[in-house]
Coordinates of C-alpha atoms and ligand atoms in Angstrom, one line a residue:
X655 CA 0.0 0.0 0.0
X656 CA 3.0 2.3 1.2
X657 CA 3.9 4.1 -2.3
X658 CA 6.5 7.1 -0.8
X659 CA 10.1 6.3 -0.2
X660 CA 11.2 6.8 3.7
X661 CA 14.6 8.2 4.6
X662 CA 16.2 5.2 6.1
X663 CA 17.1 7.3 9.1
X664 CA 13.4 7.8 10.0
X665 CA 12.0 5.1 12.0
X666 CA 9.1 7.3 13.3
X667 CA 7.5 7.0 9.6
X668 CA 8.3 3.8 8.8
X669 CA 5.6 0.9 8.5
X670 CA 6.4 -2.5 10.2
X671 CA 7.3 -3.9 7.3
X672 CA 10.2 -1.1 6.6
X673 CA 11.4 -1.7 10.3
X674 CA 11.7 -5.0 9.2
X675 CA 14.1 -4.5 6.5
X676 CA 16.3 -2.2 8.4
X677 CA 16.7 -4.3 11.0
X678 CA 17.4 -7.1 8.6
X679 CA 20.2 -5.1 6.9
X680 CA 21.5 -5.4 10.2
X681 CA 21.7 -8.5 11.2
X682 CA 18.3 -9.0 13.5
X683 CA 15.7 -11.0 13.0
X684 CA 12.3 -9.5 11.9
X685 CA 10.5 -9.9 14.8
X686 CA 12.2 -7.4 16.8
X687 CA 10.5 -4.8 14.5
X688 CA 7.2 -5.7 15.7
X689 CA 8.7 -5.0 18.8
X690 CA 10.0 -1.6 17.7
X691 CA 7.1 -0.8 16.1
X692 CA 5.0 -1.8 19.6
X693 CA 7.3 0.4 21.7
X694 CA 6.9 3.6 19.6
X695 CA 3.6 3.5 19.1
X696 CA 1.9 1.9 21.6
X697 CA 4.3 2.3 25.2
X698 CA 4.8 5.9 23.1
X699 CA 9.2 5.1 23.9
X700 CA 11.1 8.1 23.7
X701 CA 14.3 5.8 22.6
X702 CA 15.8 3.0 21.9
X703 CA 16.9 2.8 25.6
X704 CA 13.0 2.5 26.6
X705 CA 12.8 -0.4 24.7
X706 CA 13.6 -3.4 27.9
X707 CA 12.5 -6.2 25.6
X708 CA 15.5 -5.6 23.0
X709 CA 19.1 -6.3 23.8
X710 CA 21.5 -3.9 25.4
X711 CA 23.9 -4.0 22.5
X712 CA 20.6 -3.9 19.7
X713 CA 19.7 -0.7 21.8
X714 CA 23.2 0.7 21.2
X715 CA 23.3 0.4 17.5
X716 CA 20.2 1.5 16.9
X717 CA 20.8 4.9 18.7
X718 CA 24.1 5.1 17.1
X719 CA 22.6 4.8 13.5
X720 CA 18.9 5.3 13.3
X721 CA 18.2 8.2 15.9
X722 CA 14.9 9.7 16.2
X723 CA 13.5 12.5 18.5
X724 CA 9.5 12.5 19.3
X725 CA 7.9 16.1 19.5
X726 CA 8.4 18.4 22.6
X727 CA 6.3 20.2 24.4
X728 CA 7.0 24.2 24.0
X729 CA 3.3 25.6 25.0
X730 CA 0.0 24.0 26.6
X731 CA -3.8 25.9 26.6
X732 CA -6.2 24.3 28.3
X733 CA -9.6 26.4 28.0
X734 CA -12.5 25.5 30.3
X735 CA -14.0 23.6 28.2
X736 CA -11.2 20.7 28.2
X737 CA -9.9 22.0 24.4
X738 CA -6.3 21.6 24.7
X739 CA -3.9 23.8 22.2
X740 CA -0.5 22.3 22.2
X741 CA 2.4 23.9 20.5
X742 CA 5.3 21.2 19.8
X743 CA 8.4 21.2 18.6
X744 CA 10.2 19.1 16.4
X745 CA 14.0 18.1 15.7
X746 CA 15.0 20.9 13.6
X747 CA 13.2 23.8 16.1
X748 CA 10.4 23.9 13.7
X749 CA 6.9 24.2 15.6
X750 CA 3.5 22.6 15.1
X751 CA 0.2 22.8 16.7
X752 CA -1.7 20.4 17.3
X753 CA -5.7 20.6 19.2
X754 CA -7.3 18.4 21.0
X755 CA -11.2 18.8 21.2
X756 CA -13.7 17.6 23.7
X757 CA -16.8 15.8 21.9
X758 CA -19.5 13.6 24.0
X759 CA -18.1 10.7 21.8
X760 CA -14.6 11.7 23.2
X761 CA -11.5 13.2 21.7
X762 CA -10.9 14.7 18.4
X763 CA -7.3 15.9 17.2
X764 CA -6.6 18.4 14.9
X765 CA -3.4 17.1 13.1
X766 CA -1.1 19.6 11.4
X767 CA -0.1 18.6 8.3
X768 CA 3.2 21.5 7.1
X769 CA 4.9 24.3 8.7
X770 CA 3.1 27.1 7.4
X771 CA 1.1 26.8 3.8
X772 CA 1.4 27.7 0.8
X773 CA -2.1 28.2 -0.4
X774 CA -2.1 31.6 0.9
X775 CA -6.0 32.0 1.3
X776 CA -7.1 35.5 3.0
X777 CA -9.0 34.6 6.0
X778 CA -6.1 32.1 7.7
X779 CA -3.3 33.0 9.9
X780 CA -1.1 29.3 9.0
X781 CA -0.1 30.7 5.6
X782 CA 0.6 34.4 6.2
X783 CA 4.3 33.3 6.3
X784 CA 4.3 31.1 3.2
X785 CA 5.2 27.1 3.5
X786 CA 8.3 26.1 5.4
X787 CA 8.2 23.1 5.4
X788 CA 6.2 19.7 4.7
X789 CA 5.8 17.2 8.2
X790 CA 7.0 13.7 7.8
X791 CA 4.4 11.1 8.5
X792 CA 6.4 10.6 11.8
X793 CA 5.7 14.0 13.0
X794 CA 1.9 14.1 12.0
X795 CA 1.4 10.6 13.3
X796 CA 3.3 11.4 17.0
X797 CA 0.8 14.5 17.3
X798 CA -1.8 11.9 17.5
X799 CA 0.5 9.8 20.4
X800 CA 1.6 13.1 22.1
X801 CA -2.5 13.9 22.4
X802 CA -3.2 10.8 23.8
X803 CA -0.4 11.0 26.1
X804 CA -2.0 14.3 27.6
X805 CA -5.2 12.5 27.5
X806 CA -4.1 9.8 29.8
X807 CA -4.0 12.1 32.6
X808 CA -7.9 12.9 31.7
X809 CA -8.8 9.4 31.6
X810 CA -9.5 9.9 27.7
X811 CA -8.1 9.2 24.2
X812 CA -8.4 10.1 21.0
X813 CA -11.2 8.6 18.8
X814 CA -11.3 10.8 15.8
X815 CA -8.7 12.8 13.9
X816 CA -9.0 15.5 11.8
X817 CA -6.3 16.5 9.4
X818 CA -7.0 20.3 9.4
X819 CA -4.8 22.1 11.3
X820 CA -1.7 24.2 9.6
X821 CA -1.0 23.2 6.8
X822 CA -2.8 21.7 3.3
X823 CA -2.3 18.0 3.6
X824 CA -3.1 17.3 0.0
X825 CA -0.2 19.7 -0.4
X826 CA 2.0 17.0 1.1
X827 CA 0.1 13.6 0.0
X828 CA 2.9 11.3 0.1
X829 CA 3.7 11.5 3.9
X830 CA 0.1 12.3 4.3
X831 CA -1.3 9.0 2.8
X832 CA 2.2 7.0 5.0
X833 CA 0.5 8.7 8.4
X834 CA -2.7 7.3 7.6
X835 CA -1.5 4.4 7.5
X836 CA 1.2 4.8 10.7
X837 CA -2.4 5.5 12.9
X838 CA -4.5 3.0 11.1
X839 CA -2.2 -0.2 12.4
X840 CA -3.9 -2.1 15.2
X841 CA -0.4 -2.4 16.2
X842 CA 0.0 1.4 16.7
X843 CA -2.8 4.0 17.5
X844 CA -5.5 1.7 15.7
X845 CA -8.0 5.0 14.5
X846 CA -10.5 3.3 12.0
X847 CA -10.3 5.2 8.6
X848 CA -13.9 6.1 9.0
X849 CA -12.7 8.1 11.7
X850 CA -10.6 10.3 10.1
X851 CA -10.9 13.2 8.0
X852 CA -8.7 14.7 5.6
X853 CA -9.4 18.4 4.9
X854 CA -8.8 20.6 1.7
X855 CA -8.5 23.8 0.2
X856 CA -9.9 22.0 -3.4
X857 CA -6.4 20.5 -5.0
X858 CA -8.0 18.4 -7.6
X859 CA -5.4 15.9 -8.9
X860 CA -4.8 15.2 -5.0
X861 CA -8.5 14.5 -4.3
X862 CA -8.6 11.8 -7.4
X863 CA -5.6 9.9 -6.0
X864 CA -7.4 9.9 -2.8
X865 CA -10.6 8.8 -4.1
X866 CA -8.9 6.3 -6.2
X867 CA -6.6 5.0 -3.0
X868 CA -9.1 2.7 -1.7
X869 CA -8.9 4.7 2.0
X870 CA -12.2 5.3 3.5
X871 CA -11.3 8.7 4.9
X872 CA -13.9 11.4 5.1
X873 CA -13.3 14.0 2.7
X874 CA -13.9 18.0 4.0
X875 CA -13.7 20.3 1.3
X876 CA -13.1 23.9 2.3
X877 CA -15.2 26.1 0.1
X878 CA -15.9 29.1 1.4
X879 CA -17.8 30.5 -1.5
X880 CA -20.6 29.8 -4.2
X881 CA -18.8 31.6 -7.0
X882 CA -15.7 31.5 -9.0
X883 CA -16.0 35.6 -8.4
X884 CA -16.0 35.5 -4.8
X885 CA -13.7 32.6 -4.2
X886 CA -10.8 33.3 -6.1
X887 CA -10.6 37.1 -3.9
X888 CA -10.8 35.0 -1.0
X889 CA -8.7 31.6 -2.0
X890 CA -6.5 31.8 -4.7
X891 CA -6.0 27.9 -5.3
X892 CA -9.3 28.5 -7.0
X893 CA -7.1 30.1 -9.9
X894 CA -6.0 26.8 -10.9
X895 CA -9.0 24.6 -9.5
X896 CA -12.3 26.5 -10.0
X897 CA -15.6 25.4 -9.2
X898 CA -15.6 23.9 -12.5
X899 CA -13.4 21.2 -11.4
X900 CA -13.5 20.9 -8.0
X901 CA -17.4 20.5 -7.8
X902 CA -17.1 16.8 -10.2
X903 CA -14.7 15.9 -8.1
X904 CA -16.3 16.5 -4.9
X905 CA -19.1 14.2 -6.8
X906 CA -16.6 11.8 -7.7
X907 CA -15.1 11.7 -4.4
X908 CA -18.3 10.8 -3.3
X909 CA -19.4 8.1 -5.8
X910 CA -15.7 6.5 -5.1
X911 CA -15.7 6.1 -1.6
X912 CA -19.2 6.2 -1.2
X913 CA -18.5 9.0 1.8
X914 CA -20.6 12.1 2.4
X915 CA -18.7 15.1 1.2
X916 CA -18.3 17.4 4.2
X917 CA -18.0 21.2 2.6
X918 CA -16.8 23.5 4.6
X919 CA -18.1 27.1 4.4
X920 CA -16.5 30.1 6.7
X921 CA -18.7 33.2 7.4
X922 CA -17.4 36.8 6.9
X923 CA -19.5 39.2 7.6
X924 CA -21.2 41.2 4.7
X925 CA -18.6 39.3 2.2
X926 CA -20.1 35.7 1.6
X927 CA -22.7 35.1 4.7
X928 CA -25.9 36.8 2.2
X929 CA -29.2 35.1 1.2
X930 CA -28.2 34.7 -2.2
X931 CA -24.4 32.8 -1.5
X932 CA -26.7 30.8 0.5
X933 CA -28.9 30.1 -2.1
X934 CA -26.0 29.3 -4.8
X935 CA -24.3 27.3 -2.3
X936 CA -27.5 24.9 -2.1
X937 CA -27.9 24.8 -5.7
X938 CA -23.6 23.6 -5.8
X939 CA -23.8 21.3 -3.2
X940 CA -27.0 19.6 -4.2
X941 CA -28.0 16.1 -5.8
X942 CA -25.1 14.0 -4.1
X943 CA -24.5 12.9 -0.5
X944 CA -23.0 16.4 1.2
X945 CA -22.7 18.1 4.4
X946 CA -22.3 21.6 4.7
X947 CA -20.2 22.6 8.1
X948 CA -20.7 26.6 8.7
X949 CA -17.5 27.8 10.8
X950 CA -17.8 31.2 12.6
X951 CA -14.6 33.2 11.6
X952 CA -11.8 33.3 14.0
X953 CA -10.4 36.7 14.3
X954 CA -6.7 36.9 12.7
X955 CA -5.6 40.3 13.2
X956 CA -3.4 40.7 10.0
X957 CA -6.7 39.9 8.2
X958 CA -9.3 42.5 8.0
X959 CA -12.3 40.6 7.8
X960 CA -15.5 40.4 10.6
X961 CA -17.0 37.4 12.0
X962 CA -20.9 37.1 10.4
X963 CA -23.0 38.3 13.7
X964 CA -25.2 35.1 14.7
X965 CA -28.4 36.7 12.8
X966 CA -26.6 35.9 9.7
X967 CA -25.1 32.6 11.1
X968 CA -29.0 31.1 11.4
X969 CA -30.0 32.9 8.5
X970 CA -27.7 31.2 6.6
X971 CA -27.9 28.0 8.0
X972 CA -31.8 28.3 7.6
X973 CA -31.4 28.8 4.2
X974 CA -28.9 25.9 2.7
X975 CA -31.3 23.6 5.3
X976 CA -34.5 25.0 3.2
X977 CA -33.3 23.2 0.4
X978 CA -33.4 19.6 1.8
X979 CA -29.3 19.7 2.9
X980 CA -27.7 18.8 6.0
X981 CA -26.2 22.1 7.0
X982 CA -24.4 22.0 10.9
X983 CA -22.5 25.2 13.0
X984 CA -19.3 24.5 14.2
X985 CA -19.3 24.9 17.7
X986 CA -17.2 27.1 19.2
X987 CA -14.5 25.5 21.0
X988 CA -11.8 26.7 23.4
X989 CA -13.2 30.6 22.8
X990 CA -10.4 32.0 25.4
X991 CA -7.2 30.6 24.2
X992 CA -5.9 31.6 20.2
X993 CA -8.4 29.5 18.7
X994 CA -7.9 29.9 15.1
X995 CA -5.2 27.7 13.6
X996 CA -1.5 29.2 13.2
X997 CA -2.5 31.8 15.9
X998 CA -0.7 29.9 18.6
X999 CA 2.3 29.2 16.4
X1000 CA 2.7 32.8 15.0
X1001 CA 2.2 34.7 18.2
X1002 CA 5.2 32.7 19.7
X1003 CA 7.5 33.5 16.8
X1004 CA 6.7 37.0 17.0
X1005 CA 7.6 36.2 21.0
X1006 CA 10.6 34.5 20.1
X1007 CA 11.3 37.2 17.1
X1008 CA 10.0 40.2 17.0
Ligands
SAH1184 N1 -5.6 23.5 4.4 C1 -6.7 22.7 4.7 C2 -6.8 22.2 6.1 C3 -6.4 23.2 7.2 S1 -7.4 24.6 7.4 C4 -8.0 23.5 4.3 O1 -7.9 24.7 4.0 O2 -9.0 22.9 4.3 C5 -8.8 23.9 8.2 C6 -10.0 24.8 8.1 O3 -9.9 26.0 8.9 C7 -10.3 25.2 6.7 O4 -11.7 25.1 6.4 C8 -10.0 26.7 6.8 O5 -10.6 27.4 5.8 C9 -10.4 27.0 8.2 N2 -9.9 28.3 8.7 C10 -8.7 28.9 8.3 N3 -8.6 30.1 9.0 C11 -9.6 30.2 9.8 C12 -10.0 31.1 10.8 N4 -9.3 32.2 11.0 N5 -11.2 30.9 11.5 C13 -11.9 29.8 11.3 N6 -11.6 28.8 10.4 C14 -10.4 29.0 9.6
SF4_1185 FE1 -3.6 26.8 3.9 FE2 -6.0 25.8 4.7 FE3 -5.1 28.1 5.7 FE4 -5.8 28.0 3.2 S1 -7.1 27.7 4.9 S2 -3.9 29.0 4.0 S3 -5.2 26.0 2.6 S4 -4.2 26.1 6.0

């Protein structure tokens, strides 16, 4: 299944199978890579010392040659509501955030998926800097294990994850498709596939392959708008993927996998929240199985857009629901800490660097 190539040096993206053959080019037997793979992602070992089951001089080598460093803890919100905002850091100083979110089901994560983003749409504070970097599937994957390590404490875990923090994961498909697979394993953090969900800013060619890959992952597609007009002055990916093409392959998406399309539509006051984008939303997202999501608009300061005041919020809602389609709010979670994504990240660089 595993199509992308791993650096040999990174054992925190590698699938059992890959451990296997390392440890074979070194002499071991196999089944110690079960054991490996056991140890990271299950006991959650921060090295190969952890690892009491292997022999002394096996733990040796490995550190020696195959070195790995699990994400550190720089910042932790906890807002009242149990939402926990955790800013980690990974081996080359390079910082993620990762949130976990209270449900009556249980936990939720919101997975990062890059440093930063390239996409550059108007309303978002992860790509005001431009993409630094992509995540290995290591790093998204040991977001998941670092959340349930916090969880523990609570008594939780995580049940669902949500790729939709910083970053466009379609952006960085390889490593994106290998982490799906890294939590998947009943050997590791064992999260069904119907239980996560993969979100996009609408990059086309990416959504195919994922159709086409066989994963039963929930698709969310961020749209934002009813209009090529509209959309391209809020998300310029739309330039190269308007709703021409995205909306067949929403459909096709759908017919695939035979998963409900989640679109995602964020509310700005007075620029897309009006009767008539509510109207030409319903008419987009008709005649196949979708969900619209509304999301209130988290304030980013370098942005100068307005939240839609609740009026419009219901309005809106009443609207797309008018014309026979599941239409939901996003609750608001964690409204005292920096709640919209790359807030947390930013305003500590800025700390760090004015
Ligand atoms: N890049 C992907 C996933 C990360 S963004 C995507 O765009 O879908 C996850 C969601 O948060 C997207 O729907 C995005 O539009 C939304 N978002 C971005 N900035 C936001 C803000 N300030 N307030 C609320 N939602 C925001
Ligand atoms: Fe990137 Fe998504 Fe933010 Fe757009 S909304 S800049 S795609 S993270």
């Amino acid at each position: 299944m595993t199509t992308s190539r791993v650096e040999f040096g990174d054992v925190l993206s590698m699938v059992p199978k890959e451990m296997a053959a390392l440890l074979e080019s070194l002499g071991v037997p196999r089944f110690r890579a079960k054991q490996l793979f056991e140890w990271l992602w299950r006991h959650g070992a921060e090295s190969y010392e952890a690892i009491q089951v292997w022999p002394k001089d096996l733990r040796e080598k490995m550190t020696a040659r195959h070195p790995f460093q699990r994400l550190e803890l720089v910042q932790q919100q906890v807002a009242h509501d149990g939402t926990t905002k955790l800013l980690l850091q990974m081996k080359d100083g390079q910082r993620v955030e990762t949130v976990l979110l209270p449900h009556h089901y249980g936990y939720s994560v919101c997975v990062s998926s890059q440093v930063g983003c390239a996409m550059g749409c108007k309303f978002c504070a992860s790509g005001l800097k431009g993409r630094v970097r992509q995540l290995t599937a290591g790093e998204m994957a040991d977001q998941v294990a670092f959340g349930n390590q916090v969880l523990r404490e609570r008594g939780a875990k995580i049940s669902r994850i949500d790729v939709m923090g910083i970053g466009e994961p379609l952006d960085n498909y390889a490593n994106l498709i290998r982490f799906l697979e890294l939590v998947h394993d009943p050997e590791s953090l064992n999260i069904s596939y119907r239980h996560i969900t993969v979100s996009t800013s609408g990059l086309v060619p990416a959504m195919k392959q994922l159709a086409d890959s066989g994963l039963p992952v929930t698709l969310a597609v961020s749209l934002h708008a009813p209009t090529d007009a509209l959309r391209l002055k809020l998300m310029p990916v739309n330039r190269a993927y308007p709703l021409a093409k995205l909306m067949p392959m929403c459909r096709y998406y759908a017919e695939t996998t035979g998963r409900r399309v989640t679109f995602e539509y964020l509310l700005l006051n007075d620029i897309n929240d009006g009767e008539a984008e509510a109207r030409q939303l319903a008419e987009l997202v008709r005649g196949f199985p979708s969900h619209v999501n509304l999301i209130p608009w988290n304030p980013v300061d370098e942005h100068p857009f307005q939240p839609s005041p609740r009026d419009h919020v219901r309005r809106f809602q009443s609207i797309v629901q008018d014309y026979g389609i599941s239409c939901t709010i996003r609750r608001e979670l964690g409204q005292e800490i920096d709640a919209a994504c790359g807030q947390l990240r930013l305003r500590e660089e800025e700390t760090v660097s004015p």
